[in-house]
């Protein structure tokens, strides 16, 4: 339940064990983290892969986050796929999309 809304078996990230992830990375391990989390009561919850990736990047202070998805990507007003997108440009693009 988040702000009075019951999302059933969907959830949000509340904690990330950064130290454990850093230990694995320091030992040259490849860390795979899926979109399922367990609560303190032992319940399993689905998380969006975008939220997992974003929160991990923030907590681990990543210099860069690269995402892969099934859609073609973010496009400009002419429909061309953008190969890079800076925060200011992203905000402008969102405003363009909201305007229609």
PDB file of C-alpha atoms in Angstrom:
ATOM      1  CA  UNK A   1       0.000   0.000   0.000  1.00  0.00           C
ATOM      2  CA  UNK A   2       1.446   3.336  -1.096  1.00  0.00           C
ATOM      3  CA  UNK A   3      -0.439   6.551  -0.297  1.00  0.00           C
ATOM      4  CA  UNK A   4      -3.577   4.520   0.334  1.00  0.00           C
ATOM      5  CA  UNK A   5      -3.385   2.582  -2.949  1.00  0.00           C
ATOM      6  CA  UNK A   6      -2.959  -1.198  -2.811  1.00  0.00           C
ATOM      7  CA  UNK A   7      -0.704  -2.253  -5.681  1.00  0.00           C
ATOM      8  CA  UNK A   8      -1.140  -5.942  -4.741  1.00  0.00           C
ATOM      9  CA  UNK A   9       2.197  -7.616  -5.440  1.00  0.00           C
ATOM     10  CA  UNK A  10       3.948  -4.582  -6.907  1.00  0.00           C
ATOM     11  CA  UNK A  11       6.319  -2.598  -4.772  1.00  0.00           C
ATOM     12  CA  UNK A  12       8.972   0.053  -4.455  1.00  0.00           C
ATOM     13  CA  UNK A  13      12.598  -0.164  -3.489  1.00  0.00           C
ATOM     14  CA  UNK A  14      13.141   0.742   0.139  1.00  0.00           C
ATOM     15  CA  UNK A  15      16.720  -0.393   0.643  1.00  0.00           C
ATOM     16  CA  UNK A  16      19.692  -1.473  -1.454  1.00  0.00           C
ATOM     17  CA  UNK A  17      22.663  -3.296   0.080  1.00  0.00           C
ATOM     18  CA  UNK A  18      25.324  -1.220  -1.659  1.00  0.00           C
ATOM     19  CA  UNK A  19      28.158  -2.774   0.361  1.00  0.00           C
ATOM     20  CA  UNK A  20      27.285  -6.292  -0.802  1.00  0.00           C
ATOM     21  CA  UNK A  21      27.092  -5.149  -4.414  1.00  0.00           C
ATOM     22  CA  UNK A  22      30.432  -3.317  -4.144  1.00  0.00           C
ATOM     23  CA  UNK A  23      32.063  -6.428  -2.606  1.00  0.00           C
ATOM     24  CA  UNK A  24      30.932  -8.482  -5.587  1.00  0.00           C
ATOM     25  CA  UNK A  25      32.068  -5.861  -8.082  1.00  0.00           C
ATOM     26  CA  UNK A  26      35.435  -5.554  -6.309  1.00  0.00           C
ATOM     27  CA  UNK A  27      35.919  -9.308  -6.760  1.00  0.00           C
ATOM     28  CA  UNK A  28      35.272  -8.873 -10.519  1.00  0.00           C
ATOM     29  CA  UNK A  29      31.894 -10.601 -10.302  1.00  0.00           C
ATOM     30  CA  UNK A  30      29.051  -9.756 -12.643  1.00  0.00           C
ATOM     31  CA  UNK A  31      26.102  -8.686 -10.509  1.00  0.00           C
ATOM     32  CA  UNK A  32      22.660  -9.602 -11.846  1.00  0.00           C
ATOM     33  CA  UNK A  33      19.709  -8.014 -10.101  1.00  0.00           C
ATOM     34  CA  UNK A  34      16.189  -8.920 -11.114  1.00  0.00           C
ATOM     35  CA  UNK A  35      12.932  -7.044 -10.640  1.00  0.00           C
ATOM     36  CA  UNK A  36      11.717  -9.098  -7.653  1.00  0.00           C
ATOM     37  CA  UNK A  37      12.285  -7.970  -4.065  1.00  0.00           C
ATOM     38  CA  UNK A  38      11.456  -9.451  -0.690  1.00  0.00           C
ATOM     39  CA  UNK A  39       9.933  -7.389   2.123  1.00  0.00           C
ATOM     40  CA  UNK A  40      10.930  -7.584   5.787  1.00  0.00           C
ATOM     41  CA  UNK A  41       7.894  -9.841   6.300  1.00  0.00           C
ATOM     42  CA  UNK A  42       9.080 -12.246   3.595  1.00  0.00           C
ATOM     43  CA  UNK A  43       6.571 -11.262   0.905  1.00  0.00           C
ATOM     44  CA  UNK A  44       7.774 -11.082  -2.706  1.00  0.00           C
ATOM     45  CA  UNK A  45       7.047  -7.996  -4.775  1.00  0.00           C
ATOM     46  CA  UNK A  46       7.474  -7.120  -8.441  1.00  0.00           C
ATOM     47  CA  UNK A  47       9.423  -3.961  -9.214  1.00  0.00           C
ATOM     48  CA  UNK A  48       9.770  -2.195 -12.531  1.00  0.00           C
ATOM     49  CA  UNK A  49      13.136  -2.862 -14.124  1.00  0.00           C
ATOM     50  CA  UNK A  50      13.461   0.875 -14.804  1.00  0.00           C
ATOM     51  CA  UNK A  51      13.103   1.683 -11.104  1.00  0.00           C
ATOM     52  CA  UNK A  52      15.575  -1.027 -10.119  1.00  0.00           C
ATOM     53  CA  UNK A  53      18.154   0.264 -12.622  1.00  0.00           C
ATOM     54  CA  UNK A  54      17.612   3.902 -11.668  1.00  0.00           C
ATOM     55  CA  UNK A  55      17.795   3.324  -7.920  1.00  0.00           C
ATOM     56  CA  UNK A  56      20.897   1.147  -8.291  1.00  0.00           C
ATOM     57  CA  UNK A  57      22.600   3.814 -10.401  1.00  0.00           C
ATOM     58  CA  UNK A  58      21.780   6.460  -7.789  1.00  0.00           C
ATOM     59  CA  UNK A  59      22.832   4.390  -4.763  1.00  0.00           C
ATOM     60  CA  UNK A  60      26.034   3.151  -6.398  1.00  0.00           C
ATOM     61  CA  UNK A  61      26.821   6.680  -7.646  1.00  0.00           C
ATOM     62  CA  UNK A  62      27.190   5.408 -11.195  1.00  0.00           C
ATOM     63  CA  UNK A  63      28.782   7.758 -13.689  1.00  0.00           C
ATOM     64  CA  UNK A  64      26.519   6.456 -16.432  1.00  0.00           C
ATOM     65  CA  UNK A  65      23.433   4.293 -16.791  1.00  0.00           C
ATOM     66  CA  UNK A  66      22.745   2.473 -20.033  1.00  0.00           C
ATOM     67  CA  UNK A  67      19.299   0.991 -20.495  1.00  0.00           C
ATOM     68  CA  UNK A  68      18.015  -1.549 -22.985  1.00  0.00           C
ATOM     69  CA  UNK A  69      14.344  -1.982 -23.763  1.00  0.00           C
ATOM     70  CA  UNK A  70      12.101  -3.482 -26.395  1.00  0.00           C
ATOM     71  CA  UNK A  71      10.946  -0.103 -27.721  1.00  0.00           C
ATOM     72  CA  UNK A  72      13.003   1.730 -30.312  1.00  0.00           C
ATOM     73  CA  UNK A  73      13.989   4.530 -27.943  1.00  0.00           C
ATOM     74  CA  UNK A  74      13.412   8.224 -27.423  1.00  0.00           C
ATOM     75  CA  UNK A  75      12.713  10.144 -30.600  1.00  0.00           C
ATOM     76  CA  UNK A  76      12.874  13.796 -31.559  1.00  0.00           C
ATOM     77  CA  UNK A  77       9.923  15.770 -32.961  1.00  0.00           C
ATOM     78  CA  UNK A  78      10.606  14.341 -36.450  1.00  0.00           C
ATOM     79  CA  UNK A  79      10.642  10.750 -35.200  1.00  0.00           C
ATOM     80  CA  UNK A  80      14.413  10.249 -35.403  1.00  0.00           C
ATOM     81  CA  UNK A  81      15.865   8.076 -32.643  1.00  0.00           C
ATOM     82  CA  UNK A  82      18.143  10.050 -30.318  1.00  0.00           C
ATOM     83  CA  UNK A  83      21.524   8.469 -29.600  1.00  0.00           C
ATOM     84  CA  UNK A  84      22.061  10.625 -26.496  1.00  0.00           C
ATOM     85  CA  UNK A  85      19.824  12.715 -24.297  1.00  0.00           C
ATOM     86  CA  UNK A  86      20.920  15.270 -21.722  1.00  0.00           C
ATOM     87  CA  UNK A  87      18.673  16.232 -18.771  1.00  0.00           C
ATOM     88  CA  UNK A  88      17.719  19.665 -20.155  1.00  0.00           C
ATOM     89  CA  UNK A  89      16.905  18.150 -23.548  1.00  0.00           C
ATOM     90  CA  UNK A  90      14.864  15.397 -21.883  1.00  0.00           C
ATOM     91  CA  UNK A  91      12.785  17.980 -20.037  1.00  0.00           C
ATOM     92  CA  UNK A  92      12.172  19.907 -23.269  1.00  0.00           C
ATOM     93  CA  UNK A  93      11.161  16.687 -25.053  1.00  0.00           C
ATOM     94  CA  UNK A  94       8.713  15.817 -22.266  1.00  0.00           C
ATOM     95  CA  UNK A  95       7.154  19.271 -22.540  1.00  0.00           C
ATOM     96  CA  UNK A  96       6.829  18.840 -26.327  1.00  0.00           C
ATOM     97  CA  UNK A  97       5.100  15.484 -25.848  1.00  0.00           C
ATOM     98  CA  UNK A  98       2.702  16.921 -23.264  1.00  0.00           C
ATOM     99  CA  UNK A  99       1.781  19.763 -25.638  1.00  0.00           C
ATOM    100  CA  UNK A 100       0.901  17.234 -28.300  1.00  0.00           C
TER     101      UNK A 100
END
